[in-house]
Short mmCIF file of C-alpha atoms and ligand atoms in Angstrom, two decimals:
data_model
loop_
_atom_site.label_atom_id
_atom_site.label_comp_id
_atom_site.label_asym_id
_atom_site.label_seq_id
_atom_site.Cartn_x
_atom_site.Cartn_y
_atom_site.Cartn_z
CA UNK P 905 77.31 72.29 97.55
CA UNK P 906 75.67 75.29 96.39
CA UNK P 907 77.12 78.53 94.86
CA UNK P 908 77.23 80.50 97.79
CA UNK P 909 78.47 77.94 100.08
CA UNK P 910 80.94 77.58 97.51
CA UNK P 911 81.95 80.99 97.95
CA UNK P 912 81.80 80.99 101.26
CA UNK P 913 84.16 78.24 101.66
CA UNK P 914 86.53 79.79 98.99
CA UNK P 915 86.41 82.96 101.30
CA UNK P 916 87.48 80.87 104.40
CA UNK P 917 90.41 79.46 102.93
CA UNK P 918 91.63 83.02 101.50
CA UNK P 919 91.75 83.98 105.44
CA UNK P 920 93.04 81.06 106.44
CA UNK P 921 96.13 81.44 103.75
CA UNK P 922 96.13 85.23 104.88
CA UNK P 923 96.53 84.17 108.38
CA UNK P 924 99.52 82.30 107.82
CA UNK P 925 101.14 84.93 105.87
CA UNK P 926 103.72 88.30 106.00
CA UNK P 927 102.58 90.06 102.87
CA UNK P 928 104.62 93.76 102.53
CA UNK P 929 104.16 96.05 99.79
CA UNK P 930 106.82 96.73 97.86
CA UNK P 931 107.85 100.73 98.36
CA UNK P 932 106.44 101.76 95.13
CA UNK P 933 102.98 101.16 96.39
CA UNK P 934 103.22 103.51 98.97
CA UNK P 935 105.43 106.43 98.38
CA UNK P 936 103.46 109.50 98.49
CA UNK P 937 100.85 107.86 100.89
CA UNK P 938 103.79 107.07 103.57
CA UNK P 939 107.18 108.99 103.20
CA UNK P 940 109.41 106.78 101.77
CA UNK P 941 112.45 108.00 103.89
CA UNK P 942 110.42 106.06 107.04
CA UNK P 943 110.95 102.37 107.95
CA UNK P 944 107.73 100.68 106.69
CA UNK P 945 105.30 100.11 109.23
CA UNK P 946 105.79 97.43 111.99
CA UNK P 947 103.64 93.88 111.46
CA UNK P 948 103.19 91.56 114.36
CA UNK P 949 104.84 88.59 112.41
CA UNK P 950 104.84 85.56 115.29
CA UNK P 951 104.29 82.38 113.86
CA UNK P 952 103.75 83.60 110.21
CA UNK P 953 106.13 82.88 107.39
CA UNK P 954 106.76 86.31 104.73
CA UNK P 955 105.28 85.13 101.76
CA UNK P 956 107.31 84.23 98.93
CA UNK P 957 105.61 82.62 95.77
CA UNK P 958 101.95 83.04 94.32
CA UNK P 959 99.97 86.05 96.27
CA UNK P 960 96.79 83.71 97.31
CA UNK P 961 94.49 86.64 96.78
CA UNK P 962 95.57 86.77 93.08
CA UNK P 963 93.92 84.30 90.54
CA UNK P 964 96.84 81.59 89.96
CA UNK P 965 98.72 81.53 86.76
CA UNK P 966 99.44 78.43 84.86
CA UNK P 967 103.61 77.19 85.29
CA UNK P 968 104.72 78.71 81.42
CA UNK P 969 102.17 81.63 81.45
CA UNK P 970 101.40 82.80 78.03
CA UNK P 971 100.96 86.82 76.77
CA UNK P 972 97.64 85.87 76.83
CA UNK P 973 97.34 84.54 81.01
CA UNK P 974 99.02 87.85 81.45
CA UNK P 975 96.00 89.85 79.72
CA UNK P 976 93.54 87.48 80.97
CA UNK P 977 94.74 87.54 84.68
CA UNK P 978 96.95 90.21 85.31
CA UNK P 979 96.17 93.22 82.98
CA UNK P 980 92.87 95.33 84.25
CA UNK P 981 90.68 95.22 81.31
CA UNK P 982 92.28 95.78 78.45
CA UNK P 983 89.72 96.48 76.19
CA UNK P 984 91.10 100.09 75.39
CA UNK P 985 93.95 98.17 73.94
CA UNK P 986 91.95 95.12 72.11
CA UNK P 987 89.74 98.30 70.76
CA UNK P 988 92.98 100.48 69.34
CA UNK P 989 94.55 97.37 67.96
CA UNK P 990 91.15 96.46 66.23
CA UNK P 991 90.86 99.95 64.87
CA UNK P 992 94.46 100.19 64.03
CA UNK P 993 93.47 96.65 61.85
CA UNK P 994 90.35 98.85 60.15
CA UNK P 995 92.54 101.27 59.09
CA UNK P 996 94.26 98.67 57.24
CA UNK P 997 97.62 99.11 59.12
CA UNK P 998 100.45 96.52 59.11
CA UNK P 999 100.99 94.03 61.89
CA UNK P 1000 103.54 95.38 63.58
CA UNK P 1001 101.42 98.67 64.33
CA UNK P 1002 98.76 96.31 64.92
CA UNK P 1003 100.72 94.23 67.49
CA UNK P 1004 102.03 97.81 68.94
CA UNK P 1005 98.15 98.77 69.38
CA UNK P 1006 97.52 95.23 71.11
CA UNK P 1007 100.17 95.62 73.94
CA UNK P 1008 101.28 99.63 74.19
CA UNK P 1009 99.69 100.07 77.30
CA UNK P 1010 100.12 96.85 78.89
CA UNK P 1011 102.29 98.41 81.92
CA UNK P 1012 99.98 100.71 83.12
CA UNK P 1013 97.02 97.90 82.78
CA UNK P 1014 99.42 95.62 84.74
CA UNK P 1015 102.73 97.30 86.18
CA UNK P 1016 104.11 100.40 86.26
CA UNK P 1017 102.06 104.02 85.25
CA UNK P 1018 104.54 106.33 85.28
CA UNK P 1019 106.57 105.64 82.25
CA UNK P 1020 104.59 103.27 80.92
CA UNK P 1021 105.65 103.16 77.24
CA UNK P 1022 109.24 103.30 78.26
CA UNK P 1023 107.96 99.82 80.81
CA UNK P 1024 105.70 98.58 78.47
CA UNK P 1025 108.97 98.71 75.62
CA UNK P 1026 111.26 97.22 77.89
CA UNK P 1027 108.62 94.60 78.85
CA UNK P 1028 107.92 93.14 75.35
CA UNK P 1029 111.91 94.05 73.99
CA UNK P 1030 112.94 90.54 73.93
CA UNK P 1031 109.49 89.23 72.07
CA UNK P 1032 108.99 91.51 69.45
CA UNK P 1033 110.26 93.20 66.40
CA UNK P 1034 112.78 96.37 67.40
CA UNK P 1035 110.07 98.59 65.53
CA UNK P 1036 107.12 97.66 67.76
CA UNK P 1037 108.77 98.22 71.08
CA UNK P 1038 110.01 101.54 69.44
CA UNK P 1039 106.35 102.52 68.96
CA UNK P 1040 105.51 101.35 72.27
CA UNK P 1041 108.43 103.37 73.77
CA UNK P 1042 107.52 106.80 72.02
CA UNK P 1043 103.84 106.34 71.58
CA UNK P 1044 103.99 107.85 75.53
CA UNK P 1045 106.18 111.02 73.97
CA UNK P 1046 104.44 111.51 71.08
CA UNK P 1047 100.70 111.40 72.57
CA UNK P 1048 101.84 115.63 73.98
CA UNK P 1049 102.86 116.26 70.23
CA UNK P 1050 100.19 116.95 67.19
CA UNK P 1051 101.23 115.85 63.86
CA UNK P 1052 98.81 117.22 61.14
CA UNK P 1053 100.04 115.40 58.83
CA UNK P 1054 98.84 112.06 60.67
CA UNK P 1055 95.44 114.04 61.42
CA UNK P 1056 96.87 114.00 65.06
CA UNK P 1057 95.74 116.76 67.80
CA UNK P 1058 96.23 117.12 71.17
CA UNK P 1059 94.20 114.81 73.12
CA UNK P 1060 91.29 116.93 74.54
CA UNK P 1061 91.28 114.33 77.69
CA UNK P 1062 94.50 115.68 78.13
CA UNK P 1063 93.29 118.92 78.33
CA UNK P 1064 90.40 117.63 81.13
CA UNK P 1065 93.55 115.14 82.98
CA UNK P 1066 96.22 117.92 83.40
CA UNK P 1067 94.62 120.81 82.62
CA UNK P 1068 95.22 123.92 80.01
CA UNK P 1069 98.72 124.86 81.37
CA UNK P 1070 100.45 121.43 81.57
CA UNK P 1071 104.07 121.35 79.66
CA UNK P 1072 105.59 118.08 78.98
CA UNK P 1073 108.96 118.04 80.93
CA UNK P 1074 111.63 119.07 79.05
CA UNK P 1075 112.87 115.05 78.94
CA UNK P 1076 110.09 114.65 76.52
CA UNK P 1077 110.55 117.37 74.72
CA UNK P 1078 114.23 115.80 73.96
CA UNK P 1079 112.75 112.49 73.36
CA UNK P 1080 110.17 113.60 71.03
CA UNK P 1081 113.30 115.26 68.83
CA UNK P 1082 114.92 112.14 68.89
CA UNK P 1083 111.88 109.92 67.78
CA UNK P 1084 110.78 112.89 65.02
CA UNK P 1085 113.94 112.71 63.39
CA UNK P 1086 114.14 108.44 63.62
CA UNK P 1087 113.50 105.96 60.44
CA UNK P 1088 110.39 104.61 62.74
CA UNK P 1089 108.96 107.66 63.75
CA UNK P 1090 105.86 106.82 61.11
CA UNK P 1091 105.28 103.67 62.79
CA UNK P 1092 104.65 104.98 66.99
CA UNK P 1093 103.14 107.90 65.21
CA UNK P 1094 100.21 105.37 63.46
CA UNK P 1095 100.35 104.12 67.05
CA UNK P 1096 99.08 107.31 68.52
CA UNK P 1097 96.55 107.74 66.01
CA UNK P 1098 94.97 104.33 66.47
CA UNK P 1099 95.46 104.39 70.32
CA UNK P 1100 91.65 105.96 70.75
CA UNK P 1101 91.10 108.29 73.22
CA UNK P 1102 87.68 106.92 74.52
CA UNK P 1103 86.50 104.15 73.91
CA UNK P 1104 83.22 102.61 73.63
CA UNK P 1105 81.75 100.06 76.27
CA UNK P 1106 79.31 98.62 74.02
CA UNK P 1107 82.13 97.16 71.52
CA UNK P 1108 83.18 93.90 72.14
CA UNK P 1109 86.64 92.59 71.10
CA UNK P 1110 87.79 89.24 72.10
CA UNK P 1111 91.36 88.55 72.31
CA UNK P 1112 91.30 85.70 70.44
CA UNK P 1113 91.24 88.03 67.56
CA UNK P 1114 94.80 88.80 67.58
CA UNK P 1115 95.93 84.80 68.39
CA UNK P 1116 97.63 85.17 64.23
CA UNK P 1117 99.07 88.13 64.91
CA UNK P 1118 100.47 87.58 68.48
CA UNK P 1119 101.09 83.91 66.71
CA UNK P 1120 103.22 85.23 64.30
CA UNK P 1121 105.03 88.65 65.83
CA UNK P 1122 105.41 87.73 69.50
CA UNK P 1123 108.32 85.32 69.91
CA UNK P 1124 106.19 83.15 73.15
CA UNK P 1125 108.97 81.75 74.94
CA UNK P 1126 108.70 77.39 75.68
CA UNK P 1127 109.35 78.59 79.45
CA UNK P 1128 106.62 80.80 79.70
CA UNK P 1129 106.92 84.91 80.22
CA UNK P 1130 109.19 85.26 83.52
CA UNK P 1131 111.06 81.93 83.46
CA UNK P 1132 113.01 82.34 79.96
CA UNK P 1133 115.83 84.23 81.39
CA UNK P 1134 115.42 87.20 78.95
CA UNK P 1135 116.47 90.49 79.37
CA UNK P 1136 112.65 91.15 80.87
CA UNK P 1137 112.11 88.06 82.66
CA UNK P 1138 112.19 89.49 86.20
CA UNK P 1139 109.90 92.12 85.43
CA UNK P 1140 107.29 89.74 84.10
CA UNK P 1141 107.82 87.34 87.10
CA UNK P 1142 106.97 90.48 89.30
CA UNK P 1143 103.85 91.03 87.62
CA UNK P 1144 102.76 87.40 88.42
CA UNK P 1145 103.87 87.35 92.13
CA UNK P 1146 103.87 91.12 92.58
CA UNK P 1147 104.15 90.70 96.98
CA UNK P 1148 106.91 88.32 97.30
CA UNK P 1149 109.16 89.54 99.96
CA UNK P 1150 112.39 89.16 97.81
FE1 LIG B 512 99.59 104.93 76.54
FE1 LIG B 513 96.47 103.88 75.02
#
């Protein structure tokens, strides 16, 4: 069998899996293209079961998935973050800003944009050192606030995303206070200043990198990420089978 009948074939039994199956989108992928107050729209579902495990359009992931399956199967390409937390280890930082750097934007890669550091913190809570899901957490806030002192500016992508007149919402402006005034404020702050704000194609950083670090901060749990019963477990089970119907 050849590569492209092996593709071929693959194709034909994505369809044929599709064909037996109800997927629905969860409401969060659609408000603001549908209104949200409307029933979702109608499926013909005769003789098709709603699906309710793995998505078979998604690459699978192994029983006890590791941090790593998640980056390697879940996460869009992550090299922004494998690039900050490689500069963030050039600038000689400690691991926990290090292992902050590797994961800090790990829900908008994989889960949830909106929010993301306060996702991403909640995500990796139960596996990490309070300090690094702190950073995490703030490194969202602080990204609208300079800091000389760190040799931190204002993103100019900001300026190009939202524009000259954007204001953070007043929320952030509260959670900013809180975080400038906390014992860890140094630490999301270093976070910010090693999360780059381009970053270059032609550097390559493998993930593998990290394995000591991730080894040594990130408490991997025997059951795999989702299955451990942890404070975070159903939100990592939802990034593996993000369509189940309940
Ligand atoms: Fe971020
Ligand atoms: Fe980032």
């Amino acid at each position: 069998m050849n590569d492209l009948h092996r593709a071929e074939m693959a194709d034909q039994e994505l369809a044929d899996a599709m064909d037996k199956l109800v997927i629905i989108k969860s409401a969060i992928y659609t408000s603001g293209e549908r209104d949200p107050r409307e029933p979702p729209p109608r499926q013909d579902t005769t003789g098709r079961l709603h699906l309710m495990g793995h998505d078979p359009r998604l690459p699978k992931m192994p029983n006890s998935p590791t941090l790593f399956d998640f980056f390697n199967l879940r996460f869009g390409p992550a090299i922004h973050m494998l690039q900050s937390a490689r500069l963030a280890l050039k600038n000689g930082c400690d691991a926990k800003v290090i292992l902050a750097c590797l994961l800090h934007d790990c829900s908008a890669a994989g889960f949830i944009r909106a929010d993301h550091g306060y996702w991403a913190a909640q995500l990796i809570a139960p596996y990490v050192d309070e300090e690094v899901s702190f950073a995490v957490r703030y490194h969202q806030v602080l990204r609208f606030y300079p800091d000389e002192s760190f040799g931190y500016k204002y993103p100019d992508s900001y300026i190009r995303l939202f524009g000259p007149n954007y204001k953070p919402e007043p929320y952030l402006d509260r959670a900013y206070e809180y975080c400038r005034n906390h014992k860890w404020y140094g630490t999301a702050r270093l976070l910010t200043v090693n999360d780059l704000y381009s970053f270059d194609p032609n550097i390559h950083v493998e993930l593998e990198e990290f394995t000591d670090i991730v080894g040594r901060n990130f408490r991997a749990p025997a059951e795999g990420l989702g299955f451990d019963n942890s404070p975070s477990a159903h939100m990592w089970r939802t990034i593996n089978w993000p369509t189940r119907y309940l």
